[in-house]
Each structure stands twice: as C-alpha cells, then as structure tokens.
Amino acid sequence: MKKYNFNAGPSILPREVIENTAKQILDFNGTGLSLAEISHRSKDFQPVVDEAEALIKEILNIPEGYSVLFLGGGASLEFCMIPYNFLINKAAYLNTGTWAKKAMKEAKLFGEVVEVASSADANYTFIPKDWTCPADADYLHITTNNTIYGTEIRKDLDAPVRLIADMSSDIFSRPVDVAKYDCIYAGAQKNLAMAGVTLIIVKNDALGKAPRQIPTMLDYRTHVEKGSMFNTPPVVPIYSALETLRWLKANGGVEAMDKKAHERAELLYGEIDRNKLFRGTVKEEDRSLMNICFVMNDEYAELEKPFMEFATSKGMVGIKGHRSVGGFRASCYNAQTMEGVQALVDCMKEFEAQH
Ligand SMILES: *Cc1c(COP(=O)(O)O)cnc(C)c1O
C-alpha cells in the first residue's frame, strides 16, 4: 500500500533527495569511497558546502553582508547561542508556543527577557497582534511557524530592533525578505535535510557586540571565519540539504513552494471546515500552511481513535496530533504532494459517509 507521510519532523523529503544521498553514501562522486568516510576538508567535499551555500543565497535572495552556516546541535542549541551572541541587556520574545518558550528559557540565563505578548492562555491557538516591542531591546525573537500548535506568521514583520527568527518549520516555503532579519535559524529536519544540521543565516556586522566571553564553539564568529569548518560539520545531512536545494531550484524556488503550500492548505482546511466530523484548532487568520491541526467536533469525540485507525489503514502516516493539542496534525512541508493531501481528504470524506 502506498504510504502518505505527514510526519512533523523528521519529515518528508523529495524522493530524489533520499535516493541521490543514498547513492553518494555508497560511492561519492565515483571516488569508490562513501560520502560518510571522506574528510570534510577534502577537495571533493568542499564543493558540496560551497554549492549549498550559494544555492541558499540565490534561492532566498540573501543580500550582501550575511553569512550562511551549517552547524550541529539543532535549533535547540540556537536558543542558547542567540542570547550568547546578541543579548546585551534585554531581549524581547513573542511567545507563540513550546519552541518560543524554550528559546525564552535560555535567554533568561543571559539577561532580562521581555515577553511582548503570549497566547499561552488560549493554548497558543492564535498569533498575538497589537503588541509593541521595547525600543531598547537588543533584539526581538519570533518563531515564524509553530510546528506543534499549527499557527504561522507568514510575513516579515517590521521590528524597531534587530529581528531574529526561528524558521525551523517553514523556511524555504515562501519568499523571505532576509534584509529585515539579523539572524534566521532552522533545524533542517522539517523542510530542508536529514536531521543533524542547522542552517543559520546571520548578518555579519551584528556579531561581536555582546560584551561577554563566548565559548569558541558557541561564538558565531568562529564559524563565519572558518566557513562552517571549524570542526567536523554533519557531512551527510549537509549533502542531503544540497540535494534538496537543487530540487527546490529546479522546481521553481520559493515562489513555487509558496503557491503549492497555499494549494495544499486550501484543500485540507477546506475539507476540515466542510466535514461535520472535524474542526480546525487555530484561529483562521493564523492557520499554518505547514502544520495543519484539527480535532473531532465535540459530538463526535469518540470517533478520534476509529478515524486514526481508518486513516492508518488507508496509508496515512504521522497524522497524530502533538499531545499538547490532541487530535490530528498533517504536516505539509515542501515535499508534500497534492496527491497525499487529496488522499487524506478522501479518507475524511469516506469516514464521514460511514457516520
Ligand atoms: C523542531 C523545532 C525546533 C527544535 O529543533 P531541534 O533541531 O530538534 O533542536 C525548534 N523550533 C521549531 C519551530 C521547531 O519546529
């Protein structure tokens, strides 16, 4: 039976990315050696990093003055590296969910943290509007897509201070005005690559302002200076990122990804709103195009488990909602197909007809 992968992360990648990476693991560029057993500093591997970096700059139209880094440690390590490198006295955070909260927790180790707004009281079902960022904050940190709760800030905010964004789960799904940000970071395993690498886009002249000693590995300047080669970077995940970037470019870049994301989301949210059994969990205007969360309508609550079993029997994978939301979550990253979303919609229709 064909499987449709809706996992939240690690998650679906284009099939050719998996296949081409697998080939290189067996025989890298015809060298007779595996991609996994050559030096990261070899003349064969350096072009991989160079091309990946160049493609990121091209696809996101990154202006001059920014560095692109590939580091280990996941987005979670950035929660600490961001304040280490950027927090002088005070930082502002928009609290839109679990990941934002975790980022705030680390920042508190370095200085004052101002929560500019929070939707915690409403279980993060919307993105707070009408808030202001203190003009004397060193930076404002936002999470553009809230993977767990299914809300998204799908535009580039104007901030009165440096803007820093965790884009782990929606990077490369839309055009981004990088010039508005001093730092963008993303764990790769949602929309870019195999798990193990974090992408960081950082404005060079924003670095070196925080008046503290920074351990070498946690100082962005180390990695900028060494082109992500200060220590051994995650070579296989970086290679898979390169394959995804080639696929992205060949498939129309972020404009095309944005259009497809809207098409998929319209189809699925349309069915959630139409189908008497289900309802969406998030305020309509803040609905994520990447992580689509829904639950059974109250009068059909007892059908949650049966629907899960039904959908699983039809090949749906990874649609169980996060425990803090319950119900279902269908992650629709770039590699998700309309065919996959249609298959899920067909399941919902068929199940409705049976009840
Ligand atoms: C998954 C995720 C993280 C955590 O990423 P790790 O790479 O596992 O540390 C952080 N932020 C967001 C928005 C995420 O989706």
CSV table of C-alpha atoms and ligand atoms in Angstrom, one decimal:
chain,number,residue,atom,x,y,z
A,1,MET,CA,0.0,0.0,0.0
A,2,LYS,CA,1.2,3.5,-0.8
A,3,LYS,CA,2.2,5.5,2.3
A,4,TYR,CA,1.5,9.2,2.7
A,5,ASN,CA,4.0,10.8,5.1
A,6,PHE,CA,2.6,13.6,7.2
A,7,ASN,CA,5.3,13.4,9.9
A,8,ALA,CA,6.1,16.7,11.7
A,9,GLY,CA,9.8,16.2,11.8
A,10,PRO,CA,12.0,14.5,10.7
A,11,SER,CA,9.6,14.5,7.9
A,12,ILE,CA,9.0,14.1,4.2
A,13,LEU,CA,11.8,14.9,1.7
A,14,PRO,CA,11.7,14.7,-2.0
A,15,ARG,CA,12.2,11.1,-3.1
A,16,GLU,CA,15.1,12.0,-5.3
A,17,VAL,CA,16.9,13.7,-2.3
A,18,ILE,CA,16.8,10.4,-0.4
A,19,GLU,CA,17.9,8.4,-3.5
A,20,ASN,CA,20.7,10.7,-4.5
A,21,THR,CA,22.0,10.9,-1.0
A,22,ALA,CA,21.8,7.1,-0.7
A,23,LYS,CA,23.9,6.7,-3.9
A,24,GLN,CA,26.6,9.1,-2.6
A,25,ILE,CA,26.7,7.2,0.7
A,26,LEU,CA,27.6,4.2,-1.3
A,27,ASP,CA,30.0,5.8,-3.8
A,28,PHE,CA,30.7,9.5,-3.5
A,29,ASN,CA,31.2,11.1,-7.0
A,30,GLY,CA,32.7,7.9,-8.3
A,31,THR,CA,35.6,8.0,-5.9
A,32,GLY,CA,34.9,4.5,-4.7
A,33,LEU,CA,34.6,5.8,-1.2
A,34,SER,CA,31.5,6.7,0.8
A,35,LEU,CA,30.4,10.3,1.4
A,36,ALA,CA,30.5,9.1,5.1
A,37,GLU,CA,34.1,8.2,5.0
A,38,ILE,CA,36.0,11.1,3.5
A,39,SER,CA,37.4,14.2,5.1
A,40,HIS,CA,35.1,17.2,5.4
A,41,ARG,CA,38.1,19.2,4.3
A,42,SER,CA,38.8,17.2,1.1
A,43,LYS,CA,38.6,18.7,-2.3
A,44,ASP,CA,35.6,16.5,-3.0
A,45,PHE,CA,33.5,17.7,-0.1
A,46,GLN,CA,34.3,21.5,-0.1
A,47,PRO,CA,32.3,22.0,-3.3
A,48,VAL,CA,29.2,20.5,-1.6
A,49,VAL,CA,29.3,23.2,1.1
A,50,ASP,CA,30.1,25.9,-1.4
A,51,GLU,CA,27.2,24.9,-3.7
A,52,ALA,CA,24.7,24.6,-0.8
A,53,GLU,CA,25.7,28.0,0.5
A,54,ALA,CA,25.5,29.6,-3.0
A,55,LEU,CA,22.0,28.0,-3.6
A,56,ILE,CA,20.7,29.2,-0.3
A,57,LYS,CA,21.9,32.8,-1.1
A,58,GLU,CA,20.3,32.5,-4.5
A,59,ILE,CA,17.0,30.9,-3.5
A,60,LEU,CA,16.4,33.3,-0.6
A,61,ASN,CA,17.9,36.2,-2.4
A,62,ILE,CA,20.2,37.0,0.5
A,63,PRO,CA,21.7,40.4,0.3
A,64,GLU,CA,25.5,41.1,0.8
A,65,GLY,CA,26.8,41.1,4.3
A,66,TYR,CA,25.2,37.9,5.5
A,67,SER,CA,26.9,34.5,6.3
A,68,VAL,CA,25.3,31.1,5.8
A,69,LEU,CA,26.4,28.5,8.3
A,70,PHE,CA,25.8,24.8,8.7
A,71,LEU,CA,26.1,23.8,12.4
A,72,GLY,CA,25.3,20.9,14.6
A,73,GLY,CA,23.1,21.0,17.8
A,74,GLY,CA,19.7,21.6,16.2
A,75,ALA,CA,17.6,24.6,16.5
A,76,SER,CA,17.6,24.0,20.3
A,77,LEU,CA,21.3,25.0,20.5
A,78,GLU,CA,20.5,28.2,18.8
A,79,PHE,CA,18.1,29.0,21.6
A,80,CYS,CA,21.2,29.4,23.7
A,81,MET,CA,23.6,30.7,21.0
A,82,ILE,CA,21.3,33.6,20.1
A,83,PRO,CA,21.4,35.3,23.5
A,84,TYR,CA,25.0,34.3,24.0
A,85,ASN,CA,25.9,36.3,20.9
A,86,PHE,CA,23.2,39.0,20.7
A,87,LEU,CA,21.8,39.7,24.2
A,88,ILE,CA,23.5,42.7,25.9
A,89,ASN,CA,20.9,43.8,28.5
A,90,LYS,CA,17.4,43.0,27.4
A,91,ALA,CA,15.7,40.8,24.8
A,92,ALA,CA,12.1,40.7,23.6
A,93,TYR,CA,10.4,37.5,22.8
A,94,LEU,CA,7.0,36.7,21.2
A,95,ASN,CA,5.6,33.7,23.0
A,96,THR,CA,3.7,31.7,20.4
A,97,GLY,CA,4.3,28.1,21.7
A,98,THR,CA,6.5,25.4,23.0
A,99,TRP,CA,9.6,26.3,21.0
A,100,ALA,CA,9.3,30.1,21.7
A,101,LYS,CA,9.1,29.2,25.4
A,102,LYS,CA,12.2,27.1,25.2
A,103,ALA,CA,14.0,29.9,23.5
A,104,MET,CA,13.0,32.3,26.2
A,105,LYS,CA,14.1,30.0,28.9
A,106,GLU,CA,17.7,30.0,27.6
A,107,ALA,CA,17.7,33.8,27.0
A,108,LYS,CA,16.9,34.3,30.7
A,109,LEU,CA,20.3,32.9,31.6
A,110,PHE,CA,21.9,36.0,29.9
A,111,GLY,CA,19.8,39.0,30.8
A,112,GLU,CA,16.3,40.4,31.0
A,113,VAL,CA,13.7,38.8,28.8
A,114,VAL,CA,10.5,40.8,27.9
A,115,GLU,CA,7.6,38.7,26.7
A,116,VAL,CA,6.0,41.1,24.3
A,117,ALA,CA,2.9,39.0,24.1
A,118,SER,CA,1.7,35.5,24.6
A,119,SER,CA,-1.2,33.3,23.5
A,120,ALA,CA,-0.5,30.7,26.2
A,121,ASP,CA,-3.8,31.3,27.9
A,122,ALA,CA,-5.6,30.2,24.7
A,123,ASN,CA,-3.3,27.2,24.3
A,124,TYR,CA,-1.5,29.1,21.6
A,125,THR,CA,-4.4,28.9,19.1
A,126,PHE,CA,-3.6,32.3,17.7
A,127,ILE,CA,-0.7,34.7,17.0
A,128,PRO,CA,-0.9,37.7,19.3
A,129,LYS,CA,-1.3,41.0,17.4
A,130,ASP,CA,-1.4,44.5,18.9
A,131,TRP,CA,1.8,44.4,20.9
A,132,THR,CA,4.8,46.6,20.9
A,133,CYS,CA,8.4,45.8,21.2
A,134,PRO,CA,10.5,47.9,23.6
A,135,ALA,CA,12.7,50.1,21.6
A,136,ASP,CA,15.7,49.5,23.9
A,137,ALA,CA,15.6,45.7,23.5
A,138,ASP,CA,18.7,44.2,21.9
A,139,TYR,CA,16.6,42.1,19.6
A,140,LEU,CA,13.1,40.7,19.1
A,141,HIS,CA,12.8,36.9,18.7
A,142,ILE,CA,9.9,35.3,16.9
A,143,THR,CA,9.0,31.8,15.8
A,144,THR,CA,7.6,32.1,12.3
A,145,ASN,CA,5.8,28.7,12.3
A,146,ASN,CA,4.6,27.0,15.4
A,147,THR,CA,5.1,23.4,14.5
A,148,ILE,CA,3.1,22.0,17.4
A,149,TYR,CA,0.2,24.3,17.5
A,150,GLY,CA,-0.2,25.0,13.8
A,151,THR,CA,0.0,28.8,13.8
A,152,GLU,CA,2.2,30.8,11.5
A,153,ILE,CA,3.5,34.3,10.9
A,154,ARG,CA,3.6,34.1,7.2
A,155,LYS,CA,5.1,37.5,6.6
A,156,ASP,CA,8.1,39.5,7.5
A,157,LEU,CA,7.4,41.8,10.4
A,158,ASP,CA,8.8,45.3,10.8
A,159,ALA,CA,10.7,45.4,14.1
A,160,PRO,CA,12.2,48.5,15.7
A,161,VAL,CA,15.2,46.4,16.8
A,162,ARG,CA,17.2,43.5,15.4
A,163,LEU,CA,14.8,40.8,14.3
A,164,ILE,CA,15.7,37.2,14.9
A,165,ALA,CA,13.6,34.3,13.7
A,166,ASP,CA,13.3,30.6,14.4
A,167,MET,CA,12.2,29.4,10.9
A,168,SER,CA,12.8,25.7,11.6
A,169,SER,CA,9.5,24.5,10.1
A,170,ASP,CA,8.7,27.0,7.3
A,171,ILE,CA,11.9,28.1,5.9
A,172,PHE,CA,12.0,27.8,2.0
A,173,SER,CA,8.2,27.6,1.9
A,174,ARG,CA,7.9,31.2,0.9
A,175,PRO,CA,10.0,34.2,-0.2
A,176,VAL,CA,11.6,35.9,2.8
A,177,ASP,CA,12.9,39.5,3.0
A,178,VAL,CA,16.2,38.5,4.6
A,179,ALA,CA,17.3,42.1,5.0
A,180,LYS,CA,14.7,42.5,7.7
A,181,TYR,CA,16.4,39.9,9.9
A,182,ASP,CA,19.7,39.9,11.7
A,183,CYS,CA,19.6,36.2,12.2
A,184,ILE,CA,17.4,33.4,10.9
A,185,TYR,CA,17.9,29.8,12.0
A,186,ALA,CA,16.3,26.5,11.2
A,187,GLY,CA,16.8,22.9,12.3
A,188,ALA,CA,17.0,21.2,8.9
A,189,GLN,CA,14.8,18.2,9.6
A,190,LYS,CA,11.5,19.8,8.8
A,191,ASN,CA,11.9,21.2,5.4
A,192,LEU,CA,15.5,21.0,4.3
A,193,ALA,CA,17.5,17.9,5.0
A,194,MET,CA,18.1,14.8,7.0
A,195,ALA,CA,18.3,15.6,10.8
A,196,GLY,CA,21.7,16.7,12.2
A,197,VAL,CA,22.3,20.1,10.6
A,198,THR,CA,21.1,23.5,11.5
A,199,LEU,CA,21.0,26.3,9.0
A,200,ILE,CA,22.0,29.8,10.2
A,201,ILE,CA,21.8,33.0,8.2
A,202,VAL,CA,23.4,35.8,10.1
A,203,LYS,CA,24.2,39.4,9.4
A,204,ASN,CA,28.0,39.8,9.9
A,205,ASP,CA,28.0,43.3,11.4
A,206,ALA,CA,25.5,42.3,14.0
A,207,LEU,CA,28.1,40.0,15.6
A,208,GLY,CA,30.7,40.9,18.3
A,209,LYS,CA,28.5,43.4,20.1
A,210,ALA,CA,27.7,41.4,23.3
A,211,PRO,CA,30.3,42.2,26.0
A,212,ARG,CA,31.0,38.7,27.2
A,213,GLN,CA,33.3,35.8,26.7
A,214,ILE,CA,31.7,33.3,24.4
A,215,PRO,CA,33.0,29.7,24.3
A,216,THR,CA,34.6,29.1,20.9
A,217,MET,CA,32.1,26.7,19.6
A,218,LEU,CA,29.2,28.9,20.6
A,219,ASP,CA,30.5,32.0,19.0
A,220,TYR,CA,29.0,32.6,15.5
A,221,ARG,CA,32.2,34.4,14.5
A,222,THR,CA,34.2,31.2,14.8
A,223,HIS,CA,32.0,29.5,12.2
A,224,VAL,CA,31.8,32.6,10.0
A,225,GLU,CA,35.6,32.8,9.9
A,226,LYS,CA,36.0,29.1,9.2
A,227,GLY,CA,33.2,28.7,6.7
A,228,SER,CA,31.4,26.1,8.9
A,229,MET,CA,34.6,24.1,9.0
A,230,PHE,CA,35.9,24.9,12.5
A,231,ASN,CA,35.1,21.4,13.5
A,232,THR,CA,33.6,18.4,11.6
A,233,PRO,CA,30.2,19.5,10.3
A,234,PRO,CA,27.4,17.0,9.7
A,235,VAL,CA,28.5,16.0,6.3
A,236,VAL,CA,25.7,13.6,5.2
A,237,PRO,CA,22.9,15.9,6.3
A,238,ILE,CA,24.7,18.8,4.5
A,239,TYR,CA,24.9,16.7,1.4
A,240,SER,CA,21.1,16.0,1.6
A,241,ALA,CA,20.5,19.7,2.1
A,242,LEU,CA,22.4,20.3,-1.2
A,243,GLU,CA,20.1,17.8,-2.9
A,244,THR,CA,17.0,19.5,-1.5
A,245,LEU,CA,18.3,22.9,-2.6
A,246,ARG,CA,18.9,21.6,-6.2
A,247,TRP,CA,15.4,20.2,-6.2
A,248,LEU,CA,14.0,23.5,-4.8
A,249,LYS,CA,15.7,25.5,-7.6
A,250,ALA,CA,14.6,23.0,-10.3
A,251,ASN,CA,11.0,23.2,-9.1
A,252,GLY,CA,10.6,27.0,-9.2
A,253,GLY,CA,12.1,28.1,-5.9
A,254,VAL,CA,10.3,29.6,-3.0
A,255,GLU,CA,7.7,31.4,-5.1
A,256,ALA,CA,6.5,28.0,-6.4
A,257,MET,CA,6.8,26.4,-3.0
A,258,ASP,CA,4.6,29.2,-1.6
A,259,LYS,CA,1.9,28.6,-4.3
A,260,LYS,CA,1.9,24.9,-3.7
A,261,ALA,CA,1.7,25.4,0.1
A,262,HIS,CA,-1.4,27.5,-0.4
A,263,GLU,CA,-3.0,24.9,-2.7
A,264,ARG,CA,-2.4,22.1,-0.3
A,265,ALA,CA,-3.6,24.0,2.7
A,266,GLU,CA,-6.7,25.3,0.9
A,267,LEU,CA,-7.7,21.7,0.0
A,268,LEU,CA,-7.2,20.4,3.5
A,269,TYR,CA,-8.6,23.3,5.5
A,270,GLY,CA,-11.5,23.4,3.1
A,271,GLU,CA,-12.3,19.8,4.0
A,272,ILE,CA,-11.8,20.3,7.7
A,273,ASP,CA,-14.3,23.3,7.6
A,274,ARG,CA,-16.8,21.4,5.4
A,275,ASN,CA,-16.7,18.0,7.1
A,276,LYS,CA,-19.2,17.7,10.0
A,277,LEU,CA,-16.9,15.4,12.0
A,278,PHE,CA,-13.9,17.8,12.2
A,279,ARG,CA,-12.9,21.3,13.2
A,280,GLY,CA,-9.7,23.2,13.0
A,281,THR,CA,-8.0,24.2,16.2
A,282,VAL,CA,-6.5,27.5,15.2
A,283,LYS,CA,-7.9,31.0,14.6
A,284,GLU,CA,-8.5,31.1,10.8
A,285,GLU,CA,-6.2,34.0,10.0
A,286,ASP,CA,-3.3,32.4,11.8
A,287,ARG,CA,-3.5,29.0,10.3
A,288,SER,CA,-0.2,27.4,9.4
A,289,LEU,CA,0.3,26.2,5.8
A,290,MET,CA,2.9,23.8,7.1
A,291,ASN,CA,1.3,22.0,10.1
A,292,ILE,CA,-2.4,21.6,9.8
A,293,CYS,CA,-4.1,20.8,13.1
A,294,PHE,CA,-7.6,19.5,13.6
A,295,VAL,CA,-9.7,17.6,16.1
A,296,MET,CA,-13.0,15.8,16.1
A,297,ASN,CA,-16.0,18.0,16.6
A,298,ASP,CA,-17.2,17.6,20.2
A,299,GLU,CA,-20.3,15.5,19.3
A,300,TYR,CA,-18.0,13.1,17.5
A,301,ALA,CA,-15.2,13.0,20.1
A,302,GLU,CA,-15.4,9.2,20.5
A,303,LEU,CA,-14.6,8.8,16.8
A,304,GLU,CA,-11.0,10.0,17.2
A,305,LYS,CA,-9.4,6.6,17.6
A,306,PRO,CA,-11.6,5.0,14.9
A,307,PHE,CA,-10.6,7.7,12.5
A,308,MET,CA,-7.0,7.3,13.3
A,309,GLU,CA,-7.3,3.5,12.6
A,310,PHE,CA,-9.2,4.1,9.4
A,311,ALA,CA,-6.7,6.7,8.1
A,312,THR,CA,-3.8,4.4,9.0
A,313,SER,CA,-5.4,1.6,7.2
A,314,LYS,CA,-5.5,3.8,4.1
A,315,GLY,CA,-1.8,4.6,4.3
A,316,MET,CA,-1.7,7.9,6.2
A,317,VAL,CA,1.4,8.1,8.4
A,318,GLY,CA,2.2,10.6,11.1
A,319,ILE,CA,-1.2,12.4,11.5
A,320,LYS,CA,-1.5,12.0,15.2
A,321,GLY,CA,-1.6,15.5,16.8
A,322,HIS,CA,1.0,16.5,19.3
A,323,ARG,CA,0.0,15.6,22.9
A,324,SER,CA,-0.4,19.3,23.8
A,325,VAL,CA,-3.1,19.8,21.2
A,326,GLY,CA,-4.6,16.3,20.7
A,327,GLY,CA,-6.5,15.2,17.6
A,328,PHE,CA,-4.6,15.3,14.3
A,329,ARG,CA,-1.8,17.2,12.6
A,330,ALA,CA,-1.0,16.8,9.0
A,331,SER,CA,2.4,18.3,8.2
A,332,CYS,CA,2.5,19.7,4.7
A,333,TYR,CA,6.1,20.7,4.0
A,334,ASN,CA,7.5,21.4,0.6
A,335,ALA,CA,7.8,17.8,-0.4
A,336,GLN,CA,4.2,17.0,0.4
A,337,THR,CA,2.2,16.3,-2.7
A,338,MET,CA,-1.4,17.3,-3.6
A,339,GLU,CA,-1.9,13.6,-4.1
A,340,GLY,CA,-1.0,13.0,-0.5
A,341,VAL,CA,-3.3,15.7,0.8
A,342,GLN,CA,-6.1,14.5,-1.5
A,343,ALA,CA,-5.7,11.0,-0.1
A,344,LEU,CA,-6.2,12.4,3.4
A,345,VAL,CA,-9.2,14.4,2.3
A,346,ASP,CA,-10.7,11.3,0.7
A,347,CYS,CA,-10.2,9.4,4.0
A,348,MET,CA,-12.1,12.2,5.8
A,349,LYS,CA,-14.9,12.1,3.3
A,350,GLU,CA,-15.3,8.4,3.3
A,351,PHE,CA,-15.2,8.3,7.1
A,352,GLU,CA,-17.9,11.0,7.3
A,353,ALA,CA,-20.1,9.0,4.9
A,354,GLN,CA,-19.8,6.0,7.3
A,355,HIS,CA,-21.0,8.0,10.3
B,1,LIG,C1,11.5,21.2,15.6
B,1,LIG,C2,11.7,22.6,16.0
B,1,LIG,C3,12.7,23.0,16.9
B,1,LIG,C4,13.7,22.1,17.5
B,1,LIG,O1,14.6,21.7,16.6
B,1,LIG,P1,15.8,20.7,17.0
B,1,LIG,O2,16.6,20.7,15.8
B,1,LIG,O3,15.2,19.4,17.4
B,1,LIG,O4,16.5,21.3,18.2
B,1,LIG,C5,12.7,24.4,17.2
B,1,LIG,N1,11.9,25.2,16.7
B,1,LIG,C6,10.9,24.9,15.9
B,1,LIG,C7,10.0,25.9,15.3
B,1,LIG,C8,10.8,23.5,15.5
B,1,LIG,O5,9.8,23.1,14.7
